PDB file of C-alpha atoms in Angstrom:
ATOM      1  CA  MET M1423       0.000   0.000   0.000  1.00 39.00           C
ATOM      2  CA  ASN M1424       1.140   3.550  -0.548  1.00 39.00           C
ATOM      3  CA  GLU M1425       1.857   6.127   2.134  1.00 39.00           C
ATOM      4  CA  THR M1426      -1.526   7.778   1.915  1.00 38.00           C
ATOM      5  CA  ASP M1427      -3.194   4.448   2.560  1.00 42.00           C
ATOM      6  CA  VAL M1428      -1.146   3.699   5.691  1.00 42.00           C
ATOM      7  CA  GLY M1429      -2.677   6.623   7.539  1.00 52.00           C
ATOM      8  CA  ALA M1430      -6.218   5.341   7.129  1.00 54.00           C
ATOM      9  CA  GLN M1431      -6.101   3.226  10.334  1.00 86.00           C
ATOM     10  CA  LEU M1432      -9.321   1.278   9.978  1.00 94.00           C
ATOM     11  CA  THR M1433     -11.193  -0.638  12.652  1.00 96.00           C
ATOM     12  CA  VAL M1434     -12.793  -3.785  11.265  1.00 97.00           C
ATOM     13  CA  LEU M1435     -14.956  -6.659  12.449  1.00 97.00           C
ATOM     14  CA  ALA M1436     -14.147 -10.235  11.367  1.00 97.00           C
ATOM     15  CA  VAL M1437     -16.946 -12.819  11.630  1.00 96.00           C
ATOM     16  CA  ASP M1438     -16.556 -16.582  11.111  1.00 96.00           C
ATOM     17  CA  ASP M1439     -17.936 -19.495  13.125  1.00 95.00           C
ATOM     18  CA  GLU M1440     -14.884 -21.701  12.427  1.00 95.00           C
ATOM     19  CA  LYS M1441     -12.076 -20.759  14.806  1.00 95.00           C
ATOM     20  CA  PRO M1442      -9.129 -21.634  12.500  1.00 95.00           C
ATOM     21  CA  ALA M1443     -10.683 -19.605   9.687  1.00 95.00           C
ATOM     22  CA  LEU M1444     -11.457 -16.700  12.034  1.00 96.00           C
ATOM     23  CA  ASP M1445      -7.919 -16.750  13.453  1.00 96.00           C
ATOM     24  CA  GLU M1446      -6.408 -16.732   9.961  1.00 96.00           C
ATOM     25  CA  LEU M1447      -8.673 -13.914   8.788  1.00 96.00           C
ATOM     26  CA  ALA M1448      -7.890 -11.823  11.860  1.00 96.00           C
ATOM     27  CA  PHE M1449      -4.148 -12.506  11.466  1.00 96.00           C
ATOM     28  CA  LEU M1450      -4.130 -11.452   7.809  1.00 96.00           C
ATOM     29  CA  LEU M1451      -6.202  -8.347   8.526  1.00 97.00           C
ATOM     30  CA  ARG M1452      -3.880  -7.274  11.347  1.00 96.00           C
ATOM     31  CA  ALA M1453      -0.967  -7.594   8.908  1.00 95.00           C
ATOM     32  CA  GLU M1454      -2.521  -4.886   6.726  1.00 95.00           C
ATOM     33  CA  GLU M1455      -0.849  -1.522   7.435  1.00 93.00           C
ATOM     34  CA  SER M1456      -4.089   0.427   7.043  1.00 94.00           C
ATOM     35  CA  ILE M1457      -5.915  -1.615   9.719  1.00 95.00           C
ATOM     36  CA  ALA M1458      -5.488  -0.472  13.317  1.00 94.00           C
ATOM     37  CA  ALA M1459      -7.802  -2.922  15.102  1.00 96.00           C
ATOM     38  CA  VAL M1460      -9.588  -6.186  14.352  1.00 97.00           C
ATOM     39  CA  HIS M1461     -12.531  -7.357  16.472  1.00 97.00           C
ATOM     40  CA  PRO M1462     -13.196 -11.094  15.977  1.00 97.00           C
ATOM     41  CA  ALA M1463     -16.667 -12.621  16.386  1.00 96.00           C
ATOM     42  CA  SER M1464     -17.625 -16.285  16.065  1.00 95.00           C
ATOM     43  CA  ASP M1465     -21.319 -15.735  15.376  1.00 91.00           C
ATOM     44  CA  ALA M1466     -23.848 -13.101  14.344  1.00 89.00           C
ATOM     45  CA  THR M1467     -25.034 -12.440  17.893  1.00 86.00           C
ATOM     46  CA  THR M1468     -21.525 -11.568  19.047  1.00 91.00           C
ATOM     47  CA  ALA M1469     -21.002  -9.466  15.935  1.00 92.00           C
ATOM     48  CA  LEU M1470     -24.131  -7.418  16.637  1.00 89.00           C
ATOM     49  CA  ARG M1471     -23.087  -6.944  20.262  1.00 88.00           C
ATOM     50  CA  ILE M1472     -19.722  -5.576  19.113  1.00 92.00           C
ATOM     51  CA  LEU M1473     -21.381  -3.307  16.582  1.00 89.00           C
ATOM     52  CA  ARG M1474     -23.616  -1.827  19.280  1.00 83.00           C
ATOM     53  CA  SER M1475     -20.610  -0.743  21.326  1.00 86.00           C
ATOM     54  CA  THR M1476     -17.884  -0.166  18.724  1.00 90.00           C
ATOM     55  CA  GLU M1477     -17.740   1.914  15.574  1.00 92.00           C
ATOM     56  CA  VAL M1478     -16.223  -0.160  12.780  1.00 95.00           C
ATOM     57  CA  ASP M1479     -15.181   0.839   9.283  1.00 94.00           C
ATOM     58  CA  ALA M1480     -15.947  -2.532   7.652  1.00 96.00           C
ATOM     59  CA  VAL M1481     -17.171  -6.060   8.330  1.00 96.00           C
ATOM     60  CA  PHE M1482     -15.427  -9.138   6.889  1.00 97.00           C
ATOM     61  CA  LEU M1483     -18.100 -11.784   7.003  1.00 94.00           C
ATOM     62  CA  ASP M1484     -18.414 -15.517   6.407  1.00 94.00           C
ATOM     63  CA  ILE M1485     -21.671 -16.707   4.831  1.00 91.00           C
ATOM     64  CA  ASN M1486     -22.346 -20.224   6.145  1.00 90.00           C
ATOM     65  CA  MET M1487     -22.829 -19.856   9.904  1.00 89.00           C
ATOM     66  CA  PRO M1488     -25.291 -21.405  12.386  1.00 86.00           C
ATOM     67  CA  GLY M1489     -28.194 -19.250  13.511  1.00 82.00           C
ATOM     68  CA  LEU M1490     -28.130 -16.077  11.435  1.00 84.00           C
ATOM     69  CA  ASP M1491     -25.958 -16.718   8.403  1.00 87.00           C
ATOM     70  CA  GLY M1492     -23.767 -14.061   6.821  1.00 88.00           C
ATOM     71  CA  LEU M1493     -26.328 -12.961   4.239  1.00 88.00           C
ATOM     72  CA  GLU M1494     -28.992 -12.543   6.918  1.00 88.00           C
ATOM     73  CA  LEU M1495     -26.589 -10.566   9.098  1.00 89.00           C
ATOM     74  CA  ALA M1496     -25.661  -8.354   6.150  1.00 88.00           C
ATOM     75  CA  GLY M1497     -29.377  -7.726   5.595  1.00 85.00           C
ATOM     76  CA  ILE M1498     -29.651  -6.504   9.181  1.00 85.00           C
ATOM     77  CA  LEU M1499     -26.583  -4.283   8.780  1.00 87.00           C
ATOM     78  CA  SER M1500     -28.074  -2.718   5.638  1.00 82.00           C
ATOM     79  CA  ASN M1501     -30.845  -1.276   7.830  1.00 77.00           C
ATOM     80  CA  PHE M1502     -28.388   0.584  10.077  1.00 80.00           C
ATOM     81  CA  ALA M1503     -28.497   4.381   9.840  1.00 76.00           C
ATOM     82  CA  THR M1504     -24.900   4.205   8.541  1.00 84.00           C
ATOM     83  CA  PRO M1505     -24.341   0.642   7.287  1.00 88.00           C
ATOM     84  CA  PRO M1506     -20.730  -0.541   7.480  1.00 92.00           C
ATOM     85  CA  PRO M1507     -19.227  -1.801   4.203  1.00 93.00           C
ATOM     86  CA  VAL M1508     -19.314  -5.608   4.013  1.00 94.00           C
ATOM     87  CA  VAL M1509     -16.750  -7.925   2.456  1.00 94.00           C
ATOM     88  CA  PHE M1510     -17.866 -11.564   2.260  1.00 93.00           C
ATOM     89  CA  VAL M1511     -15.258 -14.256   2.884  1.00 92.00           C
ATOM     90  CA  THR M1512     -16.556 -17.703   1.961  1.00 89.00           C
ATOM     91  CA  ALA M1513     -15.640 -21.085   0.513  1.00 87.00           C
ATOM     92  CA  HIS M1514     -18.699 -21.017  -1.750  1.00 79.00           C
ATOM     93  CA  ASP M1515     -18.694 -19.219  -5.100  1.00 75.00           C
ATOM     94  CA  ASP M1516     -22.437 -19.635  -5.686  1.00 73.00           C
ATOM     95  CA  ARG M1517     -23.639 -16.906  -3.328  1.00 73.00           C
ATOM     96  CA  ALA M1518     -22.047 -13.918  -5.058  1.00 73.00           C
ATOM     97  CA  VAL M1519     -25.308 -12.756  -6.635  1.00 70.00           C
ATOM     98  CA  SER M1520     -27.046 -12.572  -3.267  1.00 73.00           C
ATOM     99  CA  ALA M1521     -23.981 -10.920  -1.728  1.00 73.00           C
ATOM    100  CA  PHE M1522     -23.788  -8.165  -4.322  1.00 75.00           C
ATOM    101  CA  ASP M1523     -27.558  -7.677  -4.151  1.00 74.00           C
ATOM    102  CA  LEU M1524     -26.935  -6.707  -0.527  1.00 76.00           C
ATOM    103  CA  GLY M1525     -24.350  -4.148  -1.615  1.00 80.00           C
ATOM    104  CA  ALA M1526     -21.206  -6.111  -0.769  1.00 85.00           C
ATOM    105  CA  VAL M1527     -17.961  -4.252  -1.418  1.00 88.00           C
ATOM    106  CA  ASP M1528     -16.121  -7.449  -2.335  1.00 89.00           C
ATOM    107  CA  TYR M1529     -16.497 -11.246  -2.332  1.00 89.00           C
ATOM    108  CA  LEU M1530     -13.423 -13.261  -1.357  1.00 90.00           C
ATOM    109  CA  LEU M1531     -13.081 -17.013  -1.802  1.00 90.00           C
ATOM    110  CA  LYS M1532     -11.367 -19.298   0.690  1.00 89.00           C
ATOM    111  CA  PRO M1533      -8.591 -20.241   0.970  1.00 90.00           C
ATOM    112  CA  LEU M1534      -7.729 -16.566   1.315  1.00 92.00           C
ATOM    113  CA  ARG M1535      -4.951 -15.099  -0.782  1.00 91.00           C
ATOM    114  CA  GLU M1536      -3.119 -12.174   0.772  1.00 93.00           C
ATOM    115  CA  GLU M1537      -3.159 -10.122  -2.427  1.00 92.00           C
ATOM    116  CA  ARG M1538      -6.942 -10.475  -2.795  1.00 93.00           C
ATOM    117  CA  LEU M1539      -7.490  -9.509   0.823  1.00 95.00           C
ATOM    118  CA  SER M1540      -5.233  -6.484   0.307  1.00 94.00           C
ATOM    119  CA  GLN M1541      -7.329  -5.471  -2.704  1.00 92.00           C
ATOM    120  CA  ALA M1542     -10.505  -5.662  -0.621  1.00 92.00           C
ATOM    121  CA  VAL M1543      -8.924  -3.640   2.194  1.00 94.00           C
ATOM    122  CA  GLN M1544      -7.779  -1.024  -0.321  1.00 92.00           C
ATOM    123  CA  ARG M1545     -11.343  -0.701  -1.569  1.00 90.00           C
ATOM    124  CA  ILE M1546     -12.473  -0.072   2.009  1.00 92.00           C
ATOM    125  CA  VAL M1547      -9.735   2.564   2.378  1.00 91.00           C
ATOM    126  CA  ASP M1548     -10.827   4.242  -0.862  1.00 87.00           C
ATOM    127  CA  LEU M1549     -14.459   4.128   0.201  1.00 84.00           C
ATOM    128  CA  ALA M1550     -13.654   5.657   3.587  1.00 79.00           C
ATOM    129  CA  GLY M1551     -11.697   8.413   1.862  1.00 74.00           C
ATOM    130  CA  ARG M1552     -14.572   9.234  -0.487  1.00 67.00           C
ATOM    131  CA  ASN M1553     -17.042   9.346   2.388  1.00 64.00           C
ATOM    132  CA  LYS M1554     -14.861  11.890   4.212  1.00 57.00           C
ATOM    133  CA  THR M1555     -14.169  14.136   1.240  1.00 52.00           C
ATOM    134  CA  THR M1556     -17.422  13.961  -0.708  1.00 46.00           C
ATOM    135  CA  ALA M1557     -20.193  16.365   0.202  1.00 43.00           C
ATOM    136  CA  PRO M1558     -23.502  14.696   1.139  1.00 42.00           C
ATOM    137  CA  ALA M1559     -25.237  16.407  -1.776  1.00 42.00           C
ATOM    138  CA  ALA M1560     -22.973  14.773  -4.352  1.00 40.00           C
ATOM    139  CA  VAL M1561     -24.904  12.425  -6.601  1.00 38.00           C
ATOM    140  CA  ALA M1562     -22.233  11.089  -8.954  1.00 42.00           C
ATOM    141  CA  PRO M1563     -21.990   7.303  -8.419  1.00 49.00           C
ATOM    142  CA  SER M1564     -18.594   5.862  -7.548  1.00 59.00           C
ATOM    143  CA  ASP M1565     -16.940   3.592 -10.082  1.00 71.00           C
ATOM    144  CA  GLU M1566     -17.853   0.093  -8.978  1.00 77.00           C
ATOM    145  CA  VAL M1567     -15.267  -2.644  -9.372  1.00 74.00           C
ATOM    146  CA  ILE M1568     -16.387  -6.178 -10.234  1.00 80.00           C
ATOM    147  CA  PRO M1569     -14.005  -9.005  -9.220  1.00 75.00           C
ATOM    148  CA  VAL M1570     -13.920 -11.715 -11.893  1.00 77.00           C
ATOM    149  CA  GLU M1571     -12.466 -15.072 -10.809  1.00 72.00           C
ATOM    150  CA  LEU M1572     -11.150 -17.368 -13.543  1.00 72.00           C
ATOM    151  CA  GLY M1573      -8.821 -20.294 -12.955  1.00 68.00           C
ATOM    152  CA  GLY M1574      -7.696 -18.931  -9.599  1.00 63.00           C
ATOM    153  CA  VAL M1575      -6.823 -15.550 -11.110  1.00 65.00           C
ATOM    154  CA  THR M1576      -8.802 -12.470 -10.115  1.00 66.00           C
ATOM    155  CA  THR M1577      -9.376  -9.650 -12.597  1.00 73.00           C
ATOM    156  CA  LEU M1578     -10.840  -6.396 -11.307  1.00 76.00           C
ATOM    157  CA  VAL M1579     -13.176  -4.921 -13.927  1.00 84.00           C
ATOM    158  CA  GLN M1580     -14.203  -1.290 -13.462  1.00 85.00           C
ATOM    159  CA  ARG M1581     -17.791  -0.495 -14.324  1.00 89.00           C
ATOM    160  CA  SER M1582     -16.603   2.561 -16.284  1.00 89.00           C
ATOM    161  CA  SER M1583     -14.757   0.225 -18.686  1.00 91.00           C
ATOM    162  CA  VAL M1584     -17.902  -1.798 -19.451  1.00 94.00           C
ATOM    163  CA  GLU M1585     -19.553  -0.821 -22.725  1.00 94.00           C
ATOM    164  CA  TRP M1586     -22.386  -3.302 -22.815  1.00 95.00           C
ATOM    165  CA  VAL M1587     -23.604  -6.355 -20.934  1.00 97.00           C
ATOM    166  CA  GLU M1588     -24.976  -9.560 -22.429  1.00 97.00           C
ATOM    167  CA  ALA M1589     -27.263 -11.930 -20.542  1.00 95.00           C
ATOM    168  CA  ASP M1590     -26.084 -15.537 -20.293  1.00 92.00           C
ATOM    169  CA  GLY M1591     -28.603 -17.407 -18.150  1.00 88.00           C
ATOM    170  CA  ASP M1592     -27.917 -16.603 -14.486  1.00 87.00           C
ATOM    171  CA  TYR M1593     -24.619 -15.061 -15.587  1.00 91.00           C
ATOM    172  CA  ALA M1594     -23.761 -11.833 -17.374  1.00 93.00           C
ATOM    173  CA  ARG M1595     -20.940 -11.189 -19.833  1.00 94.00           C
ATOM    174  CA  LEU M1596     -19.308  -7.783 -19.367  1.00 95.00           C
ATOM    175  CA  HIS M1597     -17.940  -6.434 -22.643  1.00 94.00           C
ATOM    176  CA  THR M1598     -14.963  -4.087 -22.323  1.00 92.00           C
ATOM    177  CA  PRO M1599     -12.679  -2.849 -25.151  1.00 88.00           C
ATOM    178  CA  GLY M1600     -11.169  -5.976 -26.687  1.00 84.00           C
ATOM    179  CA  ARG M1601     -12.304  -8.358 -23.931  1.00 88.00           C
ATOM    180  CA  SER M1602     -15.305  -9.910 -22.232  1.00 91.00           C
ATOM    181  CA  HIS M1603     -15.720 -11.212 -18.670  1.00 91.00           C
ATOM    182  CA  LEU M1604     -18.286 -13.744 -17.439  1.00 91.00           C
ATOM    183  CA  VAL M1605     -19.638 -13.039 -13.947  1.00 88.00           C
ATOM    184  CA  ARG M1606     -22.197 -14.875 -11.831  1.00 84.00           C
ATOM    185  CA  ILE M1607     -24.581 -11.921 -11.660  1.00 88.00           C
ATOM    186  CA  PRO M1608     -27.920 -11.796 -13.536  1.00 91.00           C
ATOM    187  CA  ILE M1609     -28.322  -8.931 -15.993  1.00 93.00           C
ATOM    188  CA  SER M1610     -31.440  -7.822 -14.076  1.00 92.00           C
ATOM    189  CA  THR M1611     -29.273  -7.203 -11.004  1.00 90.00           C
ATOM    190  CA  LEU M1612     -26.809  -5.081 -12.975  1.00 92.00           C
ATOM    191  CA  GLU M1613     -29.710  -3.231 -14.607  1.00 92.00           C
ATOM    192  CA  SER M1614     -30.942  -1.940 -11.239  1.00 89.00           C
ATOM    193  CA  ARG M1615     -27.463  -1.430  -9.721  1.00 87.00           C
ATOM    194  CA  TRP M1616     -26.083   0.495 -12.700  1.00 92.00           C
ATOM    195  CA  ALA M1617     -29.122   2.555 -13.672  1.00 89.00           C
ATOM    196  CA  ASP M1618     -27.794   5.683 -11.934  1.00 86.00           C
ATOM    197  CA  ALA M1619     -24.451   5.235 -13.709  1.00 89.00           C
ATOM    198  CA  GLY M1620     -26.040   5.638 -17.152  1.00 91.00           C
ATOM    199  CA  PHE M1621     -26.734   2.038 -18.131  1.00 94.00           C
ATOM    200  CA  LEU M1622     -30.041   1.182 -19.782  1.00 94.00           C
ATOM    201  CA  ARG M1623     -31.680  -2.120 -20.658  1.00 95.00           C
ATOM    202  CA  VAL M1624     -32.464  -2.078 -24.397  1.00 95.00           C
ATOM    203  CA  HIS M1625     -33.394  -5.742 -24.792  1.00 95.00           C
ATOM    204  CA  ARG M1626     -34.017  -8.715 -22.533  1.00 95.00           C
ATOM    205  CA  SER M1627     -30.466  -9.806 -23.359  1.00 96.00           C
ATOM    206  CA  TYR M1628     -28.620  -6.478 -23.473  1.00 97.00           C
ATOM    207  CA  LEU M1629     -27.705  -3.593 -21.190  1.00 96.00           C
ATOM    208  CA  VAL M1630     -25.756  -0.664 -22.684  1.00 95.00           C
ATOM    209  CA  SER M1631     -23.828   2.382 -21.506  1.00 93.00           C
ATOM    210  CA  LEU M1632     -25.742   5.366 -22.861  1.00 90.00           C
ATOM    211  CA  ALA M1633     -22.551   7.443 -22.961  1.00 88.00           C
ATOM    212  CA  LEU M1634     -21.287   5.204 -25.780  1.00 89.00           C
ATOM    213  CA  VAL M1635     -24.431   5.239 -27.916  1.00 88.00           C
ATOM    214  CA  THR M1636     -23.766   6.906 -31.285  1.00 86.00           C
ATOM    215  CA  GLY M1637     -27.050   6.170 -33.017  1.00 84.00           C
ATOM    216  CA  ILE M1638     -30.164   4.105 -33.448  1.00 85.00           C
ATOM    217  CA  ARG M1639     -31.438   2.938 -36.787  1.00 86.00           C
ATOM    218  CA  THR M1640     -34.168   0.839 -38.306  1.00 86.00           C
ATOM    219  CA  VAL M1641     -33.279  -2.632 -39.520  1.00 85.00           C
ATOM    220  CA  GLY M1642     -36.173  -4.492 -41.073  1.00 83.00           C
ATOM    221  CA  SER M1643     -39.116  -4.136 -38.712  1.00 82.00           C
ATOM    222  CA  GLY M1644     -37.002  -3.338 -35.658  1.00 84.00           C
ATOM    223  CA  LEU M1645     -34.346  -1.016 -34.261  1.00 90.00           C
ATOM    224  CA  VAL M1646     -30.692  -1.477 -33.429  1.00 92.00           C
ATOM    225  CA  VAL M1647     -28.526   0.729 -31.229  1.00 90.00           C
ATOM    226  CA  SER M1648     -24.957   1.512 -32.283  1.00 90.00           C
ATOM    227  CA  LEU M1649     -22.082   1.859 -29.825  1.00 90.00           C
ATOM    228  CA  ARG M1650     -18.856   3.787 -30.360  1.00 84.00           C
ATOM    229  CA  ALA M1651     -16.146   1.909 -32.264  1.00 77.00           C
ATOM    230  CA  HIS M1652     -12.606   1.484 -30.874  1.00 69.00           C
ATOM    231  CA  GLY M1653      -9.572   1.703 -33.142  1.00 66.00           C
ATOM    232  CA  ASP M1654      -9.901  -0.782 -35.984  1.00 69.00           C
ATOM    233  CA  GLN M1655     -12.715  -2.668 -34.254  1.00 73.00           C
ATOM    234  CA  PRO M1656     -16.136  -2.297 -35.913  1.00 77.00           C
ATOM    235  CA  ALA M1657     -18.949  -0.519 -34.099  1.00 81.00           C
ATOM    236  CA  VAL M1658     -21.205  -2.802 -32.088  1.00 90.00           C
ATOM    237  CA  GLU M1659     -24.892  -2.910 -32.990  1.00 92.00           C
ATOM    238  CA  LEU M1660     -27.429  -4.461 -30.643  1.00 94.00           C
ATOM    239  CA  PRO M1661     -31.165  -5.063 -31.101  1.00 95.00           C
ATOM    240  CA  VAL M1662     -33.656  -2.864 -29.274  1.00 93.00           C
ATOM    241  CA  SER M1663     -36.909  -4.491 -28.204  1.00 93.00           C
ATOM    242  CA  ARG M1664     -40.221  -2.694 -28.702  1.00 91.00           C
ATOM    243  CA  ARG M1665     -40.846  -2.375 -24.970  1.00 91.00           C
ATOM    244  CA  HIS M1666     -37.517  -0.558 -24.470  1.00 90.00           C
ATOM    245  CA  THR M1667     -37.609   1.680 -27.570  1.00 89.00           C
ATOM    246  CA  ARG M1668     -39.499   4.614 -26.034  1.00 88.00           C
ATOM    247  CA  GLU M1669     -37.337   4.787 -22.917  1.00 89.00           C
ATOM    248  CA  LEU M1670     -34.146   4.591 -24.981  1.00 86.00           C
ATOM    249  CA  LYS M1671     -35.241   7.489 -27.193  1.00 84.00           C
ATOM    250  CA  ASP M1672     -36.424   9.527 -24.210  1.00 82.00           C
ATOM    251  CA  ARG M1673     -33.133   9.009 -22.362  1.00 81.00           C
ATOM    252  CA  LEU M1674     -31.091   9.991 -25.410  1.00 76.00           C
ATOM    253  CA  VAL M1675     -33.171  13.104 -26.019  1.00 65.00           C
ATOM    254  CA  ARG M1676     -32.741  14.139 -22.378  1.00 61.00           C
ATOM    255  CA  ALA M1677     -28.946  13.830 -22.678  1.00 56.00           C
ATOM    256  CA  PRO M1678     -27.888  17.134 -24.317  1.00 46.00           C
ATOM    257  CA  LYS M1679     -24.260  16.071 -24.793  1.00 44.00           C
ATOM    258  CA  GLN M1680     -25.178  12.770 -26.379  1.00 42.00           C
ATOM    259  CA  SER M1681     -24.661  12.696 -30.144  1.00 42.00           C
ATOM    260  CA  TRP M1682     -26.994  10.252 -31.813  1.00 43.00           C
ATOM    261  CA  SER M1683     -29.344   9.910 -34.773  1.00 42.00           C
ATOM    262  CA  ALA M1684     -32.350   7.810 -35.737  1.00 42.00           C
ATOM    263  CA  ARG M1685     -32.383   6.751 -39.324  1.00 39.00           C
TER     264      ARG M1685
END
């Protein structure tokens, strides 16, 4: 971490019902220079008791626990007046959709890798910094980062780099310049999460960044939307369903800086 990060001095809560896993998580968190204190808890009840008496900057939370599980605890935390950021730490990769629906900052898979934990901590540091420096009236959404796990390698994909999203069953394929990334998040979830960031559903299978739309045109009996080309790559054209046509046109008309045409 850089020097500006070291001064953050976060207080975090670590929750896991398995003692070896909790001890390892706490040990790795304490090794992070930006973390000043780690409060361990072996169940949700203890975690809530700590939260009532201690102000924490983030919660690192296991999912599968007896009693209240991690997702249920995160749901309770989301109702706090100032919800703490939550990072899920779990051995199961099939709960990411539910985790991100609850607003999780990150989703780490066991066994923990130090570099991935450091990335999650850095995101907490960045989030804490934005909360201190951003005026309450600010409405610009932060640039969300989506962790993509493939073959044990994690790629962090910034939302601002995503041009369009393609539905693939319960998954979504994020299309960035020259690449695509498959994530276990339904397109409907991204539609609601990214609406304020300028993404619009144009078809049951497609979600696009309005900032990249260069035109809409008629093809046969339907419409297609064109996205900005990159270098020698051809422009992308995606179908627009009838039910989404009016909203697409209305959104483009309301965007004075958006250059587009309907042919």
